[in-house]
Short mmCIF file of C-alpha atoms in Angstrom, two decimals:
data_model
loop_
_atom_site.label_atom_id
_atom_site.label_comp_id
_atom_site.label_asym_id
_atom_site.label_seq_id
_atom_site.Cartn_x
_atom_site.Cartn_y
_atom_site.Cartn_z
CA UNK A 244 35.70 -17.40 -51.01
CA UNK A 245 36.96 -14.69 -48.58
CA UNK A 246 38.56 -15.33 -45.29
CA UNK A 247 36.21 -14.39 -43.66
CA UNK A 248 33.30 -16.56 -45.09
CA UNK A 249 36.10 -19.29 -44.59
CA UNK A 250 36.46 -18.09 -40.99
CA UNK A 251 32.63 -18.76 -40.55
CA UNK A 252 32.29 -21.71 -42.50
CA UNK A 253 34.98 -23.22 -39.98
CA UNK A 254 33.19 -21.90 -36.92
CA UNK A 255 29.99 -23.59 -38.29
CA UNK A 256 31.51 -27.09 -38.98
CA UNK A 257 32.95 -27.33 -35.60
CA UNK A 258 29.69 -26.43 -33.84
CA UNK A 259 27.89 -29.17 -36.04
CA UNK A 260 30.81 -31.77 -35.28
CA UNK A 261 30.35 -30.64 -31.53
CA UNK A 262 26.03 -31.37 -31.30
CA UNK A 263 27.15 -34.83 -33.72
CA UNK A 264 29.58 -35.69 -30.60
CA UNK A 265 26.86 -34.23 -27.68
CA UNK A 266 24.35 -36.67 -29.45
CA UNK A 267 26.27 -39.65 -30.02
CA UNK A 268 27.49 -39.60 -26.33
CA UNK A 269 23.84 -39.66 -25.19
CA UNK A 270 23.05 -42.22 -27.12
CA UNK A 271 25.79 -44.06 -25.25
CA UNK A 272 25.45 -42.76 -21.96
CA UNK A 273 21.45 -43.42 -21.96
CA UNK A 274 19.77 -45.44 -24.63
CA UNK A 275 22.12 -48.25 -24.61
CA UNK A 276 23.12 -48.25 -20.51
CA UNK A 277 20.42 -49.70 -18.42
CA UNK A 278 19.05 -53.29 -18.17
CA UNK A 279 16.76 -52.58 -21.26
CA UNK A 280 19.54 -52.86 -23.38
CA UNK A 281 22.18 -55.18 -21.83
CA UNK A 282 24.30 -56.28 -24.53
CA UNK A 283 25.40 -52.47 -25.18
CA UNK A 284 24.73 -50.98 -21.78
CA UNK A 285 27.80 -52.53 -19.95
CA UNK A 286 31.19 -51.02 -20.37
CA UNK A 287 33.34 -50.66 -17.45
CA UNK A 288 31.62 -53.83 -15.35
CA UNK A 289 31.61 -55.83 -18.52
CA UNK A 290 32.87 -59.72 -17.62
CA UNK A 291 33.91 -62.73 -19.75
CA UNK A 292 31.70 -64.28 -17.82
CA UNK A 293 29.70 -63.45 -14.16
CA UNK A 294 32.09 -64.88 -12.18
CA UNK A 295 34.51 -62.44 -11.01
CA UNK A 296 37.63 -62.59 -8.89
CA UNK A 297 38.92 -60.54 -5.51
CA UNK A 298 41.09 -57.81 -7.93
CA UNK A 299 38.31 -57.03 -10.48
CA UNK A 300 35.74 -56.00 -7.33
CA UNK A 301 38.77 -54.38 -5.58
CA UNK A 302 39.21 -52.46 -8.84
CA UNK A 303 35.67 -51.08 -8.95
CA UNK A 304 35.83 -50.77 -5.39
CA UNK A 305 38.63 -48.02 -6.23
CA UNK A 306 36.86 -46.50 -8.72
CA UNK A 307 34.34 -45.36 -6.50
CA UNK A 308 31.83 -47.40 -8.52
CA UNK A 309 30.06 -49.43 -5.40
CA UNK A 310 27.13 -47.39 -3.83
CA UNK A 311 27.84 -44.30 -6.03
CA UNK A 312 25.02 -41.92 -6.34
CA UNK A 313 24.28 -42.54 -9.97
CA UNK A 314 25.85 -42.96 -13.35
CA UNK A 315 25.50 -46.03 -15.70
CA UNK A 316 28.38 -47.89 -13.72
CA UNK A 317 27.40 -48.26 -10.03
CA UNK A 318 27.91 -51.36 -8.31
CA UNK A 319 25.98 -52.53 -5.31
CA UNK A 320 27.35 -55.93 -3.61
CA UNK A 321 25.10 -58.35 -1.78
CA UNK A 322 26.17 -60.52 0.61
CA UNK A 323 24.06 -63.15 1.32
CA UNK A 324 24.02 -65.44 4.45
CA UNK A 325 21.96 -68.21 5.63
CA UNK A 326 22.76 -66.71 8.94
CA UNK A 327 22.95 -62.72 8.94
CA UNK A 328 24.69 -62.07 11.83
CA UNK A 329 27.85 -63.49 10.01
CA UNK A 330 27.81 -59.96 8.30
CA UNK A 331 28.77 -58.29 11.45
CA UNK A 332 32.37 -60.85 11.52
CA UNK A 333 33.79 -58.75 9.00
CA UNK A 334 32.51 -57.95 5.55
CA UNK A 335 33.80 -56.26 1.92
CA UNK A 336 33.66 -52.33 1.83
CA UNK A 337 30.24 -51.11 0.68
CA UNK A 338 28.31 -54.27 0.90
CA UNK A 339 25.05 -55.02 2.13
CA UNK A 340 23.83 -58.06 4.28
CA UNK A 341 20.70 -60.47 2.70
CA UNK A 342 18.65 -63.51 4.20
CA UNK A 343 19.62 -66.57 1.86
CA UNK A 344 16.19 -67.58 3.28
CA UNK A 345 14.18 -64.67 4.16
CA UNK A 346 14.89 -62.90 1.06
CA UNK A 347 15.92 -65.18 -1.46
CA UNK A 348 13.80 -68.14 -0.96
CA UNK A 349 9.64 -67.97 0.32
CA UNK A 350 7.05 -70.29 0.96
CA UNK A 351 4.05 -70.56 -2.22
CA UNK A 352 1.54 -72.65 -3.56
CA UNK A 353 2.56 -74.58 -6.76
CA UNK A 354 0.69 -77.21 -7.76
CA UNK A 355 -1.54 -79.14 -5.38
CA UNK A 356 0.00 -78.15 -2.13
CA UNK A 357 1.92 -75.24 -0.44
CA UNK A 358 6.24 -75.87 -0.90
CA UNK A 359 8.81 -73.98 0.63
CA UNK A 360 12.05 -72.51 -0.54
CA UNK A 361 10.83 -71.12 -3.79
CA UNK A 362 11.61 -68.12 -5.92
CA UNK A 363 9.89 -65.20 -4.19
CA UNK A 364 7.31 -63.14 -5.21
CA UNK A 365 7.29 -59.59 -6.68
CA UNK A 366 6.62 -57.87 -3.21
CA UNK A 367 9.47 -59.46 -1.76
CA UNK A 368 11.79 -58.65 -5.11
CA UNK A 369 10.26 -54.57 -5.15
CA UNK A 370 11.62 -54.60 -0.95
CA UNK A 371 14.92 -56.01 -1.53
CA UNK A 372 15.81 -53.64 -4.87
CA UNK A 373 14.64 -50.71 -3.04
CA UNK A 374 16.38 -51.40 0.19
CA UNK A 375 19.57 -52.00 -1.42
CA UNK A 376 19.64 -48.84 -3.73
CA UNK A 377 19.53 -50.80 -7.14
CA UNK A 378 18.55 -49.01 -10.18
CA UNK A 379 18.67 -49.47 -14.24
CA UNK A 380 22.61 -49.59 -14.24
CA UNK A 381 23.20 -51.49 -11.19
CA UNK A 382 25.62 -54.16 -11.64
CA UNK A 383 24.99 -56.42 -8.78
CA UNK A 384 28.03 -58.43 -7.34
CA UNK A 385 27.11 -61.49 -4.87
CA UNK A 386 29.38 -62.84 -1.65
CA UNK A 387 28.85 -64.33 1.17
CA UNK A 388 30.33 -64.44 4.35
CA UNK A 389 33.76 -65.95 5.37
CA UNK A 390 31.85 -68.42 7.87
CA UNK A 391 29.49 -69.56 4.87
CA UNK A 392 32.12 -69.95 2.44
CA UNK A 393 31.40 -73.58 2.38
CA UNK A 394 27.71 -72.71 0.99
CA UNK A 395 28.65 -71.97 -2.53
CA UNK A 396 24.72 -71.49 -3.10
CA UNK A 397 24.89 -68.14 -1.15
CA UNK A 398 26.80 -66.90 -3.82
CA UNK A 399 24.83 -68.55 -6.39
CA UNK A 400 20.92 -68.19 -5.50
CA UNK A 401 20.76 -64.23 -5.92
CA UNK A 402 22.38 -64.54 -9.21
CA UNK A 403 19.65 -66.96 -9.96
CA UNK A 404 16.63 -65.56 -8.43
CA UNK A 405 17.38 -61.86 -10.42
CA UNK A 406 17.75 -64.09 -14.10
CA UNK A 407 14.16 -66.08 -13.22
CA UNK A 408 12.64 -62.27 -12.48
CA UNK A 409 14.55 -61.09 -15.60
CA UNK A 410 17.75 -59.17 -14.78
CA UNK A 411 20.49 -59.80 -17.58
CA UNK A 412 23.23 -61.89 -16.49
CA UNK A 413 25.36 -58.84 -18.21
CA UNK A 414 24.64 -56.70 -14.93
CA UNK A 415 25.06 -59.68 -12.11
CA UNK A 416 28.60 -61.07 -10.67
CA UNK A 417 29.25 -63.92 -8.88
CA UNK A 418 32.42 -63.23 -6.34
CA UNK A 419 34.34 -66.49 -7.04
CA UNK A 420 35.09 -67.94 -3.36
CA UNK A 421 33.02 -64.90 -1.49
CA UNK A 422 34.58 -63.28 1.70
CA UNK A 423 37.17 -66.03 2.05
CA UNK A 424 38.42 -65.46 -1.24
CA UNK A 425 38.72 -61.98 -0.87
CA UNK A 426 40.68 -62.23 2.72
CA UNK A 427 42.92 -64.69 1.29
CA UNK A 428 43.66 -62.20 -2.01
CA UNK A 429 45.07 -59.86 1.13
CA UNK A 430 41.91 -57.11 0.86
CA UNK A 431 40.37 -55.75 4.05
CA UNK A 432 36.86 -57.02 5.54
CA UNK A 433 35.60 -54.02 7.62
CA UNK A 434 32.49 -53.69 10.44
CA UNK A 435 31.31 -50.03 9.54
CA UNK A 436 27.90 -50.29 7.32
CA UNK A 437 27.54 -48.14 4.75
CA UNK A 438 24.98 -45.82 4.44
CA UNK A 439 22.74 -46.63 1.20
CA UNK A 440 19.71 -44.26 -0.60
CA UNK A 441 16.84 -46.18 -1.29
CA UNK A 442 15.94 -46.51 -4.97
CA UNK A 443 12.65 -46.03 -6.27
CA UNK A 444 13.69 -49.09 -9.38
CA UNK A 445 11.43 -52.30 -8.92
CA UNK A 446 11.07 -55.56 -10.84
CA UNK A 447 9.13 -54.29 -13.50
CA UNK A 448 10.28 -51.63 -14.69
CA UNK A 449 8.22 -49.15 -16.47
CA UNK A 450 5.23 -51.54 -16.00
CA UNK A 451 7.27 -54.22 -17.60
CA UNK A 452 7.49 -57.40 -16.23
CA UNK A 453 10.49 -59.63 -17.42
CA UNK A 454 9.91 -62.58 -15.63
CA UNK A 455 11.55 -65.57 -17.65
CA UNK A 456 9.47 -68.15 -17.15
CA UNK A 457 11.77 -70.64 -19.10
CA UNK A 458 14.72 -70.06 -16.45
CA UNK A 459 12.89 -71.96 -13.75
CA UNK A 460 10.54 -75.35 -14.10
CA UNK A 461 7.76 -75.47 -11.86
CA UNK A 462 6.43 -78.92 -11.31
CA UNK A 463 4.24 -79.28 -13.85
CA UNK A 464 7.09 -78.18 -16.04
CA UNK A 465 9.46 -80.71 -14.71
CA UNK A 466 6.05 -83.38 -15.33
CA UNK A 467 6.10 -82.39 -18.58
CA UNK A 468 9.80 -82.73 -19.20
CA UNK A 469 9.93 -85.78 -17.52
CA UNK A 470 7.66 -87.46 -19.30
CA UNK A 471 8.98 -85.70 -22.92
CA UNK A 472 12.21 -88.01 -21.95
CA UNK A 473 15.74 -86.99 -22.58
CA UNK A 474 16.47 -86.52 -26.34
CA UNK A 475 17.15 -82.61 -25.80
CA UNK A 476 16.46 -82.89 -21.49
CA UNK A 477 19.02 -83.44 -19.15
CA UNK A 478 18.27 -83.91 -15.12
CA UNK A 479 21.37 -83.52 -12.78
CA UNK A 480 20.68 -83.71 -9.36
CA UNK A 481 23.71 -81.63 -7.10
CA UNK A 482 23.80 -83.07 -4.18
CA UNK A 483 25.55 -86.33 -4.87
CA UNK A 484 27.31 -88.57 -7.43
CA UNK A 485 25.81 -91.68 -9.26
CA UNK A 486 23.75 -92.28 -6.67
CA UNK A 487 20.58 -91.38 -5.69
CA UNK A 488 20.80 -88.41 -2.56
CA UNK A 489 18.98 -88.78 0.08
CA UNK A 490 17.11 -88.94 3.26
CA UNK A 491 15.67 -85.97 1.77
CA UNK A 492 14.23 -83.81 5.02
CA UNK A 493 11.17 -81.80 4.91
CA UNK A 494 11.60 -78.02 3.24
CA UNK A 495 8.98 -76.17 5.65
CA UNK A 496 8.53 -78.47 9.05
CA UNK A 497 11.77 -77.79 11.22
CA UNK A 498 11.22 -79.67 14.13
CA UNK A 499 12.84 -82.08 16.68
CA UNK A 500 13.24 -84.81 15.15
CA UNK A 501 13.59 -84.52 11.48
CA UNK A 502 10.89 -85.10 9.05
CA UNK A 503 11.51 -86.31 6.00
CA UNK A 504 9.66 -86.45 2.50
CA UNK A 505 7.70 -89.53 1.23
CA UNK A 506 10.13 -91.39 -1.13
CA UNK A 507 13.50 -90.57 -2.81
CA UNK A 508 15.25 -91.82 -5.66
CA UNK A 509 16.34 -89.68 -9.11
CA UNK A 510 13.25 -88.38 -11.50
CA UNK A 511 13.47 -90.57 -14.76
CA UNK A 512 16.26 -90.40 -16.95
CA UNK A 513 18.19 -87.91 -14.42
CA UNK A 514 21.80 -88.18 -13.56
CA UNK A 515 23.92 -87.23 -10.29
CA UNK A 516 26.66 -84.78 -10.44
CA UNK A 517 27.47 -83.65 -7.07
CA UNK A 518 27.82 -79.46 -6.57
CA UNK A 519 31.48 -80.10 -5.13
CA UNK A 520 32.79 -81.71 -8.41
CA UNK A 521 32.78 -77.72 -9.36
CA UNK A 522 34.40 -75.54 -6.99
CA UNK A 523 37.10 -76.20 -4.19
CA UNK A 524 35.38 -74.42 -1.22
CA UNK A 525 33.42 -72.24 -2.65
CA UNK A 526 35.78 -71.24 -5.52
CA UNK A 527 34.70 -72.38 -9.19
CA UNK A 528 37.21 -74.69 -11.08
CA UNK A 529 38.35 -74.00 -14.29
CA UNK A 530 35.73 -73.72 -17.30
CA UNK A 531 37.26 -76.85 -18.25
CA UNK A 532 37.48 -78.31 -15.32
CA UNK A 533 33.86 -78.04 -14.80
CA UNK A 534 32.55 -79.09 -17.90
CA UNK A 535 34.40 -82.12 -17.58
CA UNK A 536 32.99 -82.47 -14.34
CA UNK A 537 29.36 -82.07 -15.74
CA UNK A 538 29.98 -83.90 -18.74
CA UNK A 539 26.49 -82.86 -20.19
CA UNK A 540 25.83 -85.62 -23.08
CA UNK A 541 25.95 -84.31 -26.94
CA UNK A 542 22.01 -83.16 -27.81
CA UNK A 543 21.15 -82.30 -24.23
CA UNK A 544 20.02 -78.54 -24.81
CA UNK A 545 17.81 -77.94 -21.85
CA UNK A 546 19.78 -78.90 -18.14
CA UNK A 547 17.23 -79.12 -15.39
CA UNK A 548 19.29 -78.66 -12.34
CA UNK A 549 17.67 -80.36 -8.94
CA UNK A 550 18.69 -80.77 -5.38
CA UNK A 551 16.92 -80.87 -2.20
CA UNK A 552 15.56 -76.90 -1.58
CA UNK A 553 16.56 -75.49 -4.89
CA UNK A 554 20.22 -73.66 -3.38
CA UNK A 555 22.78 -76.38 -4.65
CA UNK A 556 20.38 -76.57 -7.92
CA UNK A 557 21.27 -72.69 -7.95
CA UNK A 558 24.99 -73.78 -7.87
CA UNK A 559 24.68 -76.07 -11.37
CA UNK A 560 22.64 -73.62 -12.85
CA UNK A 561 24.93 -70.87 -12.21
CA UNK A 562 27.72 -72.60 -13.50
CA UNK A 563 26.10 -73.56 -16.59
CA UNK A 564 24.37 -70.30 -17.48
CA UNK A 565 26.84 -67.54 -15.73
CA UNK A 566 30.01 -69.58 -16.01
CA UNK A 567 31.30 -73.02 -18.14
CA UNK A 568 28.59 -72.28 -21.05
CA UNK A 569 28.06 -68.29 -20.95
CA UNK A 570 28.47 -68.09 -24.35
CA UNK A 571 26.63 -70.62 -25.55
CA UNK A 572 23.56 -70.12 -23.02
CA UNK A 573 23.74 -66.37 -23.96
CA UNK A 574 23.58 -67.34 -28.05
CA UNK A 575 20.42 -69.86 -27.23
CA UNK A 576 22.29 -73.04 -27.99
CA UNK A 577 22.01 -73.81 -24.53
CA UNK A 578 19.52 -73.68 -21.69
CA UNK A 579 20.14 -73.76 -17.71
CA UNK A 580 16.41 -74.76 -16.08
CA UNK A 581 16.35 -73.87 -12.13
CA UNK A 582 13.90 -76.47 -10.44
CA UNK A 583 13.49 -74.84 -6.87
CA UNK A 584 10.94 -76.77 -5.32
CA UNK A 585 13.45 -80.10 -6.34
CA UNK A 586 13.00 -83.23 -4.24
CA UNK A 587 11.54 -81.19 -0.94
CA UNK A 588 8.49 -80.86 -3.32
CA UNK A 589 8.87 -84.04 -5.75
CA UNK A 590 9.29 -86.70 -3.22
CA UNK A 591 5.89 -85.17 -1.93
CA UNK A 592 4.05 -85.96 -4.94
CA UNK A 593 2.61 -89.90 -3.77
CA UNK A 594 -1.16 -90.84 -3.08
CA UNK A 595 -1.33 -92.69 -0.04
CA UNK A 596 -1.26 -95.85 -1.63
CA UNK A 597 2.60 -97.53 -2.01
CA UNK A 598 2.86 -98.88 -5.61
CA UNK A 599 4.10 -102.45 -5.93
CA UNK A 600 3.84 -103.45 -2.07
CA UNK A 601 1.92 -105.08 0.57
CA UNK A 602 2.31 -101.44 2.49
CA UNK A 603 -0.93 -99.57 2.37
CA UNK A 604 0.35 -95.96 3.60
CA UNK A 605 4.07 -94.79 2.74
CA UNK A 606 2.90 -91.24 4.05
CA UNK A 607 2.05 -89.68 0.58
CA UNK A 608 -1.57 -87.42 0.93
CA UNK A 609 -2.09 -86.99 -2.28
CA UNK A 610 -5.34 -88.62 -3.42
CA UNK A 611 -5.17 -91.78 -5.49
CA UNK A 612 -4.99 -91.51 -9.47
CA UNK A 613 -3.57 -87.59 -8.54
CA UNK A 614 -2.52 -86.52 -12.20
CA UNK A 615 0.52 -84.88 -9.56
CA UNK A 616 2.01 -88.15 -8.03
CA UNK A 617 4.95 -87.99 -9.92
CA UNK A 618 6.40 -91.98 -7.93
CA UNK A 619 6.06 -93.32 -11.97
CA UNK A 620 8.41 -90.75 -13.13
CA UNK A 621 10.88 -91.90 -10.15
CA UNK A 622 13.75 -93.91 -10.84
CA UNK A 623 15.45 -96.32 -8.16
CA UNK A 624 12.60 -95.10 -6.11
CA UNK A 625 12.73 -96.10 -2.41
CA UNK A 626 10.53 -94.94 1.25
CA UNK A 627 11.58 -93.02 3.82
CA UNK A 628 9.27 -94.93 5.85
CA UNK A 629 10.86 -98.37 5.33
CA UNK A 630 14.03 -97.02 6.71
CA UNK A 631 11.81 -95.91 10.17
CA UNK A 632 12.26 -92.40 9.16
CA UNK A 633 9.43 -90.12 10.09
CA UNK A 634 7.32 -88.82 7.36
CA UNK A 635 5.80 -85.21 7.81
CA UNK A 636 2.13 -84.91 7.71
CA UNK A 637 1.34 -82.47 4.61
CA UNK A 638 -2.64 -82.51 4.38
CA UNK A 639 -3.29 -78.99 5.90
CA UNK A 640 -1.16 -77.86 3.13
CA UNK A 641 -3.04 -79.26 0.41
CA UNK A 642 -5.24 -77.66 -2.29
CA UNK A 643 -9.02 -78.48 -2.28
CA UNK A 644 -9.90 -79.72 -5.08
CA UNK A 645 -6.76 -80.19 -6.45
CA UNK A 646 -5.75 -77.87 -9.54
CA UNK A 647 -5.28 -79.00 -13.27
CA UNK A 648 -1.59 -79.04 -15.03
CA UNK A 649 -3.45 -75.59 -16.67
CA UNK A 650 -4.12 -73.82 -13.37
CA UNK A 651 -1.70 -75.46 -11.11
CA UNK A 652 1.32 -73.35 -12.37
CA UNK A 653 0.32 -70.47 -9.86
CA UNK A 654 3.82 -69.27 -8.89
CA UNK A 655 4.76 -67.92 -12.27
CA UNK A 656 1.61 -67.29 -13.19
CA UNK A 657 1.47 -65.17 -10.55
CA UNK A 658 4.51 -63.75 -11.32
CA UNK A 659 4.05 -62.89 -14.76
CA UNK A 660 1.12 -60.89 -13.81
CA UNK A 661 2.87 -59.29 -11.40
CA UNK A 662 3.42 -54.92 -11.54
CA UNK A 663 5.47 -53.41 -9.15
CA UNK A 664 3.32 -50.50 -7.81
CA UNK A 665 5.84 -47.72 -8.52
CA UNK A 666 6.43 -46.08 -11.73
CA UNK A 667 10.22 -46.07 -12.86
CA UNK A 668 12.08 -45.66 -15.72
CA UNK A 669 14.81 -46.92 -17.59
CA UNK A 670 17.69 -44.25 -16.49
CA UNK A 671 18.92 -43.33 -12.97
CA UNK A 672 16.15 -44.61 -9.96
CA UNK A 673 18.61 -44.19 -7.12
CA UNK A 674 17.03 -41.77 -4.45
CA UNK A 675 19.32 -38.59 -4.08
CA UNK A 676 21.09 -38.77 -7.37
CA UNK A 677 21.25 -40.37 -10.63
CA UNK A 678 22.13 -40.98 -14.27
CA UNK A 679 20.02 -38.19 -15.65
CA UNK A 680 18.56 -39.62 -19.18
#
C-alpha cells in the first residue's frame, strides 16, 4: 500500500472513531439522562442514598449546578415550611420557598367523605414544577427552614409526594437536618431570592402519567390490608411509642376550641414507633441506628406508615424507602406504603352507633352497617367523647349515597387519569435554556 493510501486510510479511521465517540456521548448525554431512565441518567448528583449532607449541596452549589439554565445536572432546592415567611429569616443560596400545606398537602374526597391533608392533585403538582423551573434532569434537594428544623416532615413530605406522582427517588435529596444543619456545617443562609425561569415540564410527561399507586394506601387500601392481617403487612404509627397516640384533632376544622376525631386507638395488628426514635432534631441517625429503631419484624415486606395528617407518616416512609432500606426498597424486596389521610381520616370512619356500650352517639356520621366504619379493625380502641373532648360534626362532608370499595378510591383514581395539559418531552423543559436532546 502507498503512503499515501495509508495517509487516507488513517484520516478515515479517525473520522469514524470521532462520529463512534459523537454518538456514544449522546447516547449518554440524552437517552439515558432524564427521569425516563433513572438508573443511568444520574451521574454527578448520584447518592448512596437521598439523604444528603451540608458539603455534598455546598459542592453542587459550587458547581454552578442549582438553578442552571439546562444540562442533565441542574439542581433546584425546595424549602418547605409550614410557615413561609420563615424563608425570609435566612435561607440556602438558590432555593425556593414551598407551603408544607398549601402545596404539599390538599383537601379531596376519598372514600365516603371529604379528608384533608392528602397528596395533591395534578393541577397543584403541574403549578409547583413549573413555578420552580423543574425539568427532566432536575435533581430536587428538600430543606426547610432553621425555625422548622424541629419538623423533620418538611424535609420529608416533598420527597414523598414527588415518589406517589412518580419521580425516581434517583433525582430527589433529602438535606439531612435542613437549614440548621447547614448553619451549623459553617455555610451562609442569605435573604436575596433568586431569580428562576419557569419550566414548561409537568407531571406527566409526554402524556405519561407515572403515578405509583402502590406508594400511597388510600383507605380502602389500608381496609384491605387490614383485614389481609400481617403475614407480609406491617402498620407503624409515628407519632408515639407502644402506645396508642392520641387525642387525635380534626385535619380540616381549625377552630377555638379543638375538635377532635371520633375514636383513637392503633388499626389491627399495627405497632408504635415514634418519628423521633430516627433523627436527633431533624438530623437522621445512622442506617443502623434506625433500623434498630424500627425493628421491622422478619417477613414484613409491605410497611404502612401512619400518623395523624400523613407528615410524620412521610418521615417513616422516607426513612424506609430513601434512607435505612434504599437498596432493598429500590430491588423490590421491600415496600414503604404512605397512608396520608392516617388517623385524621380513620378515627372518622364510625356509624353513630358506639359498639359494646350503653352510649348511643360517640359522634361517628357514618350510617350504620357502613362497609367504611373501620372501629372493628381498631385495636385498644377508645372515644374522644368519653374523655369530654369535643367531636367535630362531619355530615356536610359526607358522600350521598355512599361509594363502594370499587368507586370509593377517587383520589388516585383521579390521579391516574390525570394529563398535564402541556406537551413536554423527555430532554431540557426549562424556559430560556436547556439540555438540547
Amino acid at each position: 500500500m502507498s503512503e499515501k493510501m495509508m495517509k487516507k486510510s488513517r484520516v478515515l479511521l479517525f473520522s469514524l472513531l470521532g462520529l463512534l465517540a459523537v454518538a456514544v456521548l449522546s447516547i449518554w448525554g440524552c437517552g439515558d439522562t432524564s427521569y425516563d431512565s433513572p438508573a443511568k441518567g444520574v451521574t454527578t448528583t448520584k447518592t448512596a442514598t437521598a439523604l444528603i449532607e451540608p458539603a455534598e449541596l455546598s459542592q453542587w452549589i459550587t458547581e454552578g449546578k442549582v438553578n442552571k439554565a439546562g444540562g442533565y445536572d441542574r439542581v433546584v432546592i425546595l424549602q418547605v415550611d409550614g410557615t413561609v415567611t420563615n424563608y425570609d429569616l435566612g435561607h440556602i443560596a438558590g432555593s425556593q420557598s414551598v407551603g408544607l400545606n398549601t402545596e404539599l398537602a390538599q383537601t379531596r374526597v376519598e372514600g365516603p367523605m371529604y379528608t384533608g391533608s392528602m397528596v395533591p392533585d395534578g393541577t397543584t403538582m403541574d403549578t409547583l414544577i413549573q413555578r420552580a423551573g423543574i425539568d427532566a434532569n432536575t435533581t430536587i434537594v428538600f430543606t426547610t427552614s432553621e425555625a422548622e428544623s424541629g419538623s423533620p416532615w418538611n424535609l420529608t413530605r416533598g420527597y414523598t409526594v414527588f415518589r406517589y406522582w412518580g419521580f425516581p427517588k434517583e433525582r430527589l435529596k433529602v438535606l439531612n437536618g435542613g437549614n440548621k444543619a447547614w448553619k451549623a456545617a459553617g455555610m451562609p443562609l442569605v435573604f436575596d431570592k433568586p431569580t428562576v425561569a419557569r419550566s414548561s415540564y409537568a407531571v406527566t410527561p409526554n402524556g405519561v402519567n407515572r403515578v405509583r399507586a402502590d406508594l400511597r394506601a388510600s383507605l380502602a387500601d389500608m381496609i384491605a390490608a387490614v383485614n389481609a392481617g400481617t403475614a407480609t403487612n406491617d402498620f407503624i404509627d409515628g407519632r408515639s411509642t407502644d402506645v396508642p397516640a392520641g387525642p387525635t384533632s380534626d385535619l380540616i376544622d381549625t377552630s377555638t376550641p379543638t375538635k377532635y376525631v371520633v375514636f383513637e386507638g392503633a388499626v389491627h395488628g399495627g405497632r408504635n414507633k415514634a418519628h423521633t426514635l430516627l433523627h436527633t432534631a431533624g438530623k437522621f441517625k445512622s442506617v443502623a441506628e434506625v433500623q434498630t429503631a424500627l425493628a421491622i419484624p422478619a417477613g414484613r415486606t409491605s410497611i404502612y406508615t401512619i400518623c395523624r395528617a400523613g407528615n410524620i407518616a412521610s418521615v417513616l416512609f422516607f426513612a424506609i424507602d430513601g434512607y435505612a432500606y434504599y437498596n432493598e426498597t429500590t430491588a423490590g424486596a421491600l415496600k414503604a406504603v404512605w397512608y396520608d389521610g392516617s388517623w385524621g381520616q380513620w378515627g372518622l370512619m364510625a356509624s353513630s352507633d358506639k359498639v359494646g356500650t350503653t352510649l348511643a352517639n360517640a359522634g361517628g356520621k357514618l350510617a350504620v352497617g357502613s362497609i367504611w366504619d373501620t372501629t372493628g379493625l381498631t385495636d385498644s380502641r377508645t372515644y374522644n367523647i368519653d374523655a369530654g373532648r369535643a367531636i367535630v360534626t362531619y355530615s356536610t362532608r359526607l358522600l350521598s349515597p355512599e361509594p363502594t370499595y370499587a368507586t370509593g378510591n377517587q383520589i388516585e383514581d383521579t390521579d391516574a387519569a390525570y394529563h398535564s395539559p402541556v406537551s413536554t418531552s423527555s430532554g431540557s423543559g426549562t424556559t430560556g435554556g436547556g439540555g438540547g436532546c
